[in-house]
């Protein structure tokens, strides 16, 4: 079945460090891929998405590229801020199956000044 | 702009008790869903609905009932709570028409349930 695997956290970084959170997936066909972010005490919100191979999603300085050959969608940011501290979830939706988003376990990021 | 509103935010139940988690959205979204969030497991889909009168099961539906009598509301019922249902529950919605196939979900702030 479809699944999403994320690197285990927590990830602890100093402000202005480079961030990578790994995400790989298993799916048939051509799923759409998402990164959601959950700030403390809040619900999840969409950070970025990519709907086909080689697409790059970007938002708020974060980027992720849909790599079909490696079935990956790693999240990157060149310079993190304390305000980026949150839990990040990778997710996929099977083509035509957007009613059932499948989420990874989440990766907690803590950024220190 | 209220978005997706969940009540209650916190609830403690005893095993065997029943309760309903409420979810309301004011965005006229056709699609609504319930997820549970457990440590190390991410979010898992419980039930979802694509319109009034239409519901379907997700990945972990056992022990939960839903109904959709209006576009705005999608309550989640626990008929006989068990400790395994201790979790954080999220309601989420999206627009099936204007949203197209973006898959973007709008989440409520969550309801933390503890079953003793």
CSV table of N, CA and C in Angstrom, one decimal, chain B residues 8-116:
chain,number,residue,atom,x,y,z
B,8,UNK,N,-15.0,19.7,22.1
B,8,UNK,CA,-14.2,20.6,23.0
B,8,UNK,C,-12.7,20.5,22.6
B,9,UNK,N,-11.9,21.3,23.2
B,9,UNK,CA,-10.4,21.2,23.0
B,9,UNK,C,-9.8,20.2,23.9
B,10,UNK,N,-10.4,19.9,25.0
B,10,UNK,CA,-9.9,18.9,25.9
B,10,UNK,C,-11.0,18.1,26.5
B,11,UNK,N,-10.9,16.8,26.7
B,11,UNK,CA,-11.9,16.0,27.3
B,11,UNK,C,-11.3,14.7,27.9
B,12,UNK,N,-11.8,14.4,29.1
B,12,UNK,CA,-11.3,13.2,29.8
B,12,UNK,C,-12.6,12.3,30.0
B,13,UNK,N,-12.5,11.1,29.5
B,13,UNK,CA,-13.6,10.1,29.6
B,13,UNK,C,-13.1,8.9,30.4
B,14,UNK,N,-14.1,8.2,30.9
B,14,UNK,CA,-13.9,6.9,31.5
B,14,UNK,C,-14.2,5.8,30.5
B,15,UNK,N,-13.5,4.7,30.6
B,15,UNK,CA,-13.8,3.6,29.7
B,15,UNK,C,-15.3,3.3,29.6
B,16,UNK,N,-15.8,3.2,28.4
B,16,UNK,CA,-17.2,2.8,28.2
B,16,UNK,C,-18.2,4.0,28.1
B,17,UNK,N,-17.7,5.2,28.4
B,17,UNK,CA,-18.5,6.4,28.2
B,17,UNK,C,-18.6,6.7,26.7
B,18,UNK,N,-19.6,7.5,26.4
B,18,UNK,CA,-19.8,8.0,25.0
B,18,UNK,C,-19.6,9.5,25.0
B,19,UNK,N,-19.2,10.0,23.8
B,19,UNK,CA,-19.1,11.4,23.6
B,19,UNK,C,-19.1,11.7,22.1
B,20,UNK,N,-19.3,13.0,21.8
B,20,UNK,CA,-19.2,13.5,20.4
B,20,UNK,C,-18.3,14.6,20.3
B,21,UNK,N,-17.3,14.5,19.4
B,21,UNK,CA,-16.5,15.6,19.1
B,21,UNK,C,-17.1,16.4,17.9
B,22,UNK,N,-17.2,17.7,18.2
B,22,UNK,CA,-17.9,18.5,17.2
B,22,UNK,C,-16.9,19.2,16.2
B,23,UNK,N,-17.3,19.3,15.0
B,23,UNK,CA,-16.5,20.0,14.0
B,23,UNK,C,-17.5,20.8,13.1
B,24,UNK,N,-17.1,22.1,12.9
B,24,UNK,CA,-17.9,23.0,12.0
B,24,UNK,C,-17.0,23.8,11.2
B,25,UNK,N,-17.3,24.0,9.9
B,25,UNK,CA,-16.5,24.8,9.0
B,25,UNK,C,-17.5,25.8,8.3
B,26,UNK,N,-16.9,27.0,8.1
B,26,UNK,CA,-17.7,28.1,7.5
B,26,UNK,C,-17.2,28.5,6.1
B,27,UNK,N,-16.5,27.5,5.5
B,27,UNK,CA,-16.0,27.8,4.2
B,27,UNK,C,-16.8,27.2,3.0
B,28,UNK,N,-17.9,26.5,3.4
B,28,UNK,CA,-18.7,25.9,2.4
B,28,UNK,C,-18.0,24.7,1.7
B,29,UNK,N,-17.1,24.1,2.4
B,29,UNK,CA,-16.4,23.0,1.8
B,29,UNK,C,-17.2,21.7,1.8
B,30,UNK,N,-17.1,21.0,0.6
B,30,UNK,CA,-17.9,19.8,0.5
B,30,UNK,C,-17.2,18.6,1.3
B,31,UNK,N,-15.9,18.6,1.3
B,31,UNK,CA,-15.2,17.5,1.9
B,31,UNK,C,-14.8,17.9,3.4
B,32,UNK,N,-15.1,16.9,4.2
B,32,UNK,CA,-14.7,17.0,5.6
B,32,UNK,C,-14.2,15.7,6.1
B,33,UNK,N,-13.3,15.7,7.1
B,33,UNK,CA,-12.6,14.4,7.5
B,33,UNK,C,-12.2,14.6,9.0
B,34,UNK,N,-12.0,13.4,9.5
B,34,UNK,CA,-11.4,13.3,10.9
B,34,UNK,C,-10.2,12.5,10.8
B,35,UNK,N,-9.1,13.0,11.5
B,35,UNK,CA,-7.9,12.3,11.7
B,35,UNK,C,-7.6,12.1,13.2
B,36,UNK,N,-6.8,11.1,13.5
B,36,UNK,CA,-6.2,11.1,14.8
B,36,UNK,C,-4.7,11.1,14.7
B,37,UNK,N,-4.1,11.8,15.7
B,37,UNK,CA,-2.7,12.0,15.7
B,37,UNK,C,-2.1,11.3,16.9
B,38,UNK,N,-1.2,10.3,16.7
B,38,UNK,CA,-0.6,9.6,17.8
B,38,UNK,C,0.9,9.7,17.6
B,39,UNK,N,1.7,9.7,18.7
B,39,UNK,CA,3.1,9.9,18.7
B,39,UNK,C,3.8,8.8,17.8
B,40,UNK,N,4.6,9.2,16.9
B,40,UNK,CA,5.4,8.3,16.1
B,40,UNK,C,4.6,7.7,14.9
B,41,UNK,N,3.3,8.1,14.8
B,41,UNK,CA,2.4,7.5,13.8
B,41,UNK,C,1.8,8.5,12.9
B,42,UNK,N,2.1,9.8,13.1
B,42,UNK,CA,1.6,10.8,12.2
B,42,UNK,C,0.0,10.9,12.4
B,43,UNK,N,-0.6,11.3,11.3
B,43,UNK,CA,-2.0,11.4,11.3
B,43,UNK,C,-2.6,10.2,10.5
B,44,UNK,N,-3.7,9.6,11.0
B,44,UNK,CA,-4.4,8.5,10.4
B,44,UNK,C,-5.9,8.9,10.2
B,45,UNK,N,-6.4,8.6,9.0
B,45,UNK,CA,-7.7,9.0,8.6
B,45,UNK,C,-8.7,8.1,9.3
B,46,UNK,N,-9.7,8.6,9.9
B,46,UNK,CA,-10.8,7.8,10.6
B,46,UNK,C,-12.0,7.7,9.7
B,47,UNK,N,-12.6,8.8,9.3
B,47,UNK,CA,-13.8,8.8,8.4
B,47,UNK,C,-13.7,10.1,7.6
B,48,UNK,N,-14.4,10.1,6.5
B,48,UNK,CA,-14.5,11.3,5.7
B,48,UNK,C,-15.8,11.4,5.0
B,49,UNK,N,-16.1,12.6,4.5
B,49,UNK,CA,-17.4,12.8,3.8
B,49,UNK,C,-17.2,13.8,2.7
B,50,UNK,N,-17.9,13.5,1.6
B,50,UNK,CA,-17.7,14.4,0.4
B,50,UNK,C,-19.0,15.2,0.2
B,51,UNK,N,-19.9,15.2,1.1
B,51,UNK,CA,-21.1,16.0,1.1
B,51,UNK,C,-22.1,15.5,2.0
B,52,UNK,N,-23.2,16.3,2.2
B,52,UNK,CA,-24.2,16.0,3.2
B,52,UNK,C,-24.8,14.6,2.8
B,53,UNK,N,-24.9,13.7,3.8
B,53,UNK,CA,-25.5,12.4,3.5
B,53,UNK,C,-24.5,11.4,3.0
B,54,UNK,N,-23.3,11.8,2.8
B,54,UNK,CA,-22.3,10.8,2.2
B,54,UNK,C,-21.1,10.7,3.1
B,55,UNK,N,-20.8,9.5,3.6
B,55,UNK,CA,-19.7,9.3,4.5
B,55,UNK,C,-19.0,8.0,4.0
B,56,UNK,N,-17.7,7.9,4.4
B,56,UNK,CA,-16.9,6.7,4.0
B,56,UNK,C,-15.8,6.5,5.1
B,57,UNK,N,-15.3,5.3,5.1
B,57,UNK,CA,-14.3,4.9,6.1
B,57,UNK,C,-12.9,5.3,5.7
B,58,UNK,N,-12.1,5.6,6.6
B,58,UNK,CA,-10.7,5.8,6.3
B,58,UNK,C,-9.9,4.6,6.8
B,59,UNK,N,-8.7,4.9,7.3
B,59,UNK,CA,-7.8,3.8,7.7
B,59,UNK,C,-8.1,3.2,9.0
B,60,UNK,N,-8.6,3.9,10.0
B,60,UNK,CA,-8.9,3.4,11.3
B,60,UNK,C,-10.3,3.8,11.8
B,61,UNK,N,-11.3,3.2,11.2
B,61,UNK,CA,-12.7,3.6,11.5
B,61,UNK,C,-13.3,2.9,12.7
B,62,UNK,N,-12.8,1.8,13.1
B,62,UNK,CA,-13.4,1.0,14.2
B,62,UNK,C,-13.5,1.8,15.5
B,63,UNK,N,-14.7,1.8,16.1
B,63,UNK,CA,-15.0,2.5,17.3
B,63,UNK,C,-15.5,3.9,17.2
B,64,UNK,N,-15.6,4.3,15.9
B,64,UNK,CA,-16.1,5.7,15.7
B,64,UNK,C,-17.2,5.7,14.7
B,65,UNK,N,-18.2,6.6,14.9
B,65,UNK,CA,-19.3,6.8,14.0
B,65,UNK,C,-19.3,8.2,13.5
B,66,UNK,N,-19.8,8.5,12.3
B,66,UNK,CA,-20.0,9.8,11.8
B,66,UNK,C,-21.3,9.9,11.1
B,67,UNK,N,-21.7,11.1,10.9
B,67,UNK,CA,-22.9,11.4,10.0
B,67,UNK,C,-22.7,12.8,9.5
B,68,UNK,N,-23.3,13.1,8.4
B,68,UNK,CA,-23.2,14.5,7.8
B,68,UNK,C,-24.5,14.9,7.3
B,69,UNK,N,-25.2,15.7,8.2
B,69,UNK,CA,-26.6,16.1,7.8
B,69,UNK,C,-26.6,17.5,7.2
B,70,UNK,N,-25.5,18.3,7.4
B,70,UNK,CA,-25.4,19.6,6.8
B,70,UNK,C,-24.0,19.7,6.2
B,71,UNK,N,-23.8,20.7,5.3
B,71,UNK,CA,-22.5,20.9,4.8
B,71,UNK,C,-21.5,21.4,5.8
B,72,UNK,N,-22.0,22.1,6.8
B,72,UNK,CA,-21.1,22.8,7.8
B,72,UNK,C,-20.6,21.9,8.9
B,73,UNK,N,-21.3,20.8,9.3
B,73,UNK,CA,-21.0,20.1,10.5
B,73,UNK,C,-20.7,18.6,10.2
B,74,UNK,N,-19.7,18.1,10.9
B,74,UNK,CA,-19.3,16.7,10.8
B,74,UNK,C,-18.9,16.2,12.1
B,75,UNK,N,-19.8,15.8,12.9
B,75,UNK,CA,-19.5,15.3,14.3
B,75,UNK,C,-18.9,13.9,14.3
B,76,UNK,N,-18.0,13.6,15.2
B,76,UNK,CA,-17.4,12.3,15.4
B,76,UNK,C,-17.9,11.7,16.7
B,77,UNK,N,-18.5,10.5,16.7
B,77,UNK,CA,-19.0,9.9,17.9
B,77,UNK,C,-18.2,8.7,18.3
B,78,UNK,N,-17.9,8.7,19.6
B,78,UNK,CA,-17.4,7.5,20.3
B,78,UNK,C,-18.5,6.9,21.1
B,79,UNK,N,-18.9,5.7,20.8
B,79,UNK,CA,-20.1,5.1,21.4
B,79,UNK,C,-19.7,4.5,22.8
B,80,UNK,N,-18.5,3.9,22.8
B,80,UNK,CA,-18.0,3.3,24.1
B,80,UNK,C,-16.5,3.4,24.1
B,81,UNK,N,-16.1,4.5,24.7
B,81,UNK,CA,-14.7,4.9,24.7
B,81,UNK,C,-13.8,3.8,25.3
B,82,UNK,N,-12.6,3.7,24.7
B,82,UNK,CA,-11.6,2.7,25.1
B,82,UNK,C,-10.2,3.5,25.3
B,83,UNK,N,-9.4,3.0,26.2
B,83,UNK,CA,-8.1,3.7,26.4
B,83,UNK,C,-7.3,3.8,25.1
B,84,UNK,N,-7.5,2.9,24.1
B,84,UNK,CA,-6.8,3.0,22.8
B,84,UNK,C,-7.2,4.2,22.0
B,85,UNK,N,-8.3,4.8,22.4
B,85,UNK,CA,-8.8,6.0,21.7
B,85,UNK,C,-8.2,7.3,22.3
B,86,UNK,N,-7.4,7.2,23.2
B,86,UNK,CA,-6.7,8.4,23.7
B,86,UNK,C,-5.8,8.9,22.6
B,87,UNK,N,-6.0,10.1,22.2
B,87,UNK,CA,-5.3,10.7,21.1
B,87,UNK,C,-5.7,12.2,20.9
B,88,UNK,N,-5.1,12.8,19.9
B,88,UNK,CA,-5.5,14.1,19.5
B,88,UNK,C,-6.2,14.0,18.2
B,89,UNK,N,-7.4,14.5,18.2
B,89,UNK,CA,-8.2,14.4,17.0
B,89,UNK,C,-8.3,15.7,16.2
B,90,UNK,N,-8.1,15.6,14.9
B,90,UNK,CA,-8.2,16.8,14.0
B,90,UNK,C,-9.3,16.6,13.0
B,91,UNK,N,-10.1,17.7,12.8
B,91,UNK,CA,-11.0,17.8,11.8
B,91,UNK,C,-10.4,18.6,10.7
B,92,UNK,N,-10.7,18.2,9.4
B,92,UNK,CA,-10.1,18.9,8.3
B,92,UNK,C,-11.1,19.0,7.2
B,93,UNK,N,-11.0,20.1,6.4
B,93,UNK,CA,-12.0,20.2,5.3
B,93,UNK,C,-11.2,20.7,4.0
B,94,UNK,N,-11.9,20.6,2.9
B,94,UNK,CA,-11.3,21.2,1.7
B,94,UNK,C,-12.5,21.4,0.7
B,95,UNK,N,-12.2,22.3,-0.3
B,95,UNK,CA,-13.1,22.6,-1.3
B,95,UNK,C,-12.9,21.6,-2.5
B,96,UNK,N,-13.9,20.9,-2.9
B,96,UNK,CA,-13.8,19.9,-3.9
B,96,UNK,C,-13.8,20.5,-5.3
B,97,UNK,N,-14.4,21.7,-5.4
B,97,UNK,CA,-14.6,22.3,-6.7
B,97,UNK,C,-13.4,23.3,-7.0
B,98,UNK,N,-13.4,24.4,-6.3
B,98,UNK,CA,-12.3,25.4,-6.6
B,98,UNK,C,-11.0,24.8,-6.2
B,99,UNK,N,-10.9,24.0,-5.2
B,99,UNK,CA,-9.6,23.4,-4.8
B,99,UNK,C,-9.1,22.4,-5.9
B,100,UNK,N,-10.0,22.0,-6.7
B,100,UNK,CA,-9.5,21.1,-7.8
B,100,UNK,C,-8.9,19.9,-7.2
B,101,UNK,N,-7.7,19.5,-7.7
B,101,UNK,CA,-7.0,18.4,-7.2
B,101,UNK,C,-5.8,18.8,-6.4
B,102,UNK,N,-5.8,20.0,-5.7
B,102,UNK,CA,-4.6,20.4,-5.0
B,102,UNK,C,-4.5,19.6,-3.7
B,103,UNK,N,-5.5,19.0,-3.2
B,103,UNK,CA,-5.4,18.2,-2.0
B,103,UNK,C,-5.2,19.0,-0.7
B,104,UNK,N,-5.2,20.3,-0.8
B,104,UNK,CA,-4.9,21.1,0.4
B,104,UNK,C,-6.1,20.9,1.4
B,105,UNK,N,-5.7,20.6,2.6
B,105,UNK,CA,-6.7,20.4,3.7
B,105,UNK,C,-6.5,21.6,4.6
B,106,UNK,N,-7.7,22.1,5.2
B,106,UNK,CA,-7.7,23.1,6.2
B,106,UNK,C,-8.1,22.4,7.6
B,107,UNK,N,-7.2,22.6,8.5
B,107,UNK,CA,-7.3,21.8,9.8
B,107,UNK,C,-7.9,22.7,10.9
B,108,UNK,N,-8.6,22.1,11.8
B,108,UNK,CA,-9.0,22.7,13.1
B,108,UNK,C,-7.8,22.6,14.0
B,109,UNK,N,-8.0,23.2,15.2
B,109,UNK,CA,-6.9,23.2,16.2
B,109,UNK,C,-6.7,21.9,17.0
B,110,UNK,N,-7.6,21.0,16.8
B,110,UNK,CA,-7.5,19.7,17.5
B,110,UNK,C,-8.3,19.6,18.8
B,111,UNK,N,-8.6,18.4,19.1
B,111,UNK,CA,-9.3,18.0,20.4
B,111,UNK,C,-8.5,16.9,21.1
B,112,UNK,N,-8.0,17.2,22.3
B,112,UNK,CA,-7.2,16.2,23.0
B,112,UNK,C,-8.1,15.4,23.9
B,113,UNK,N,-8.2,14.1,23.6
B,113,UNK,CA,-9.1,13.2,24.3
B,113,UNK,C,-8.2,12.2,25.1
B,114,UNK,N,-8.6,12.0,26.4
B,114,UNK,CA,-7.9,11.0,27.3
B,114,UNK,C,-9.0,10.1,27.8
B,115,UNK,N,-8.8,8.8,27.6
B,115,UNK,CA,-9.7,7.8,28.1
B,115,UNK,C,-9.1,7.0,29.2
B,116,UNK,N,-9.6,7.1,30.4
B,116,UNK,CA,-9.0,6.4,31.5
B,116,UNK,C,-9.6,5.0,31.7
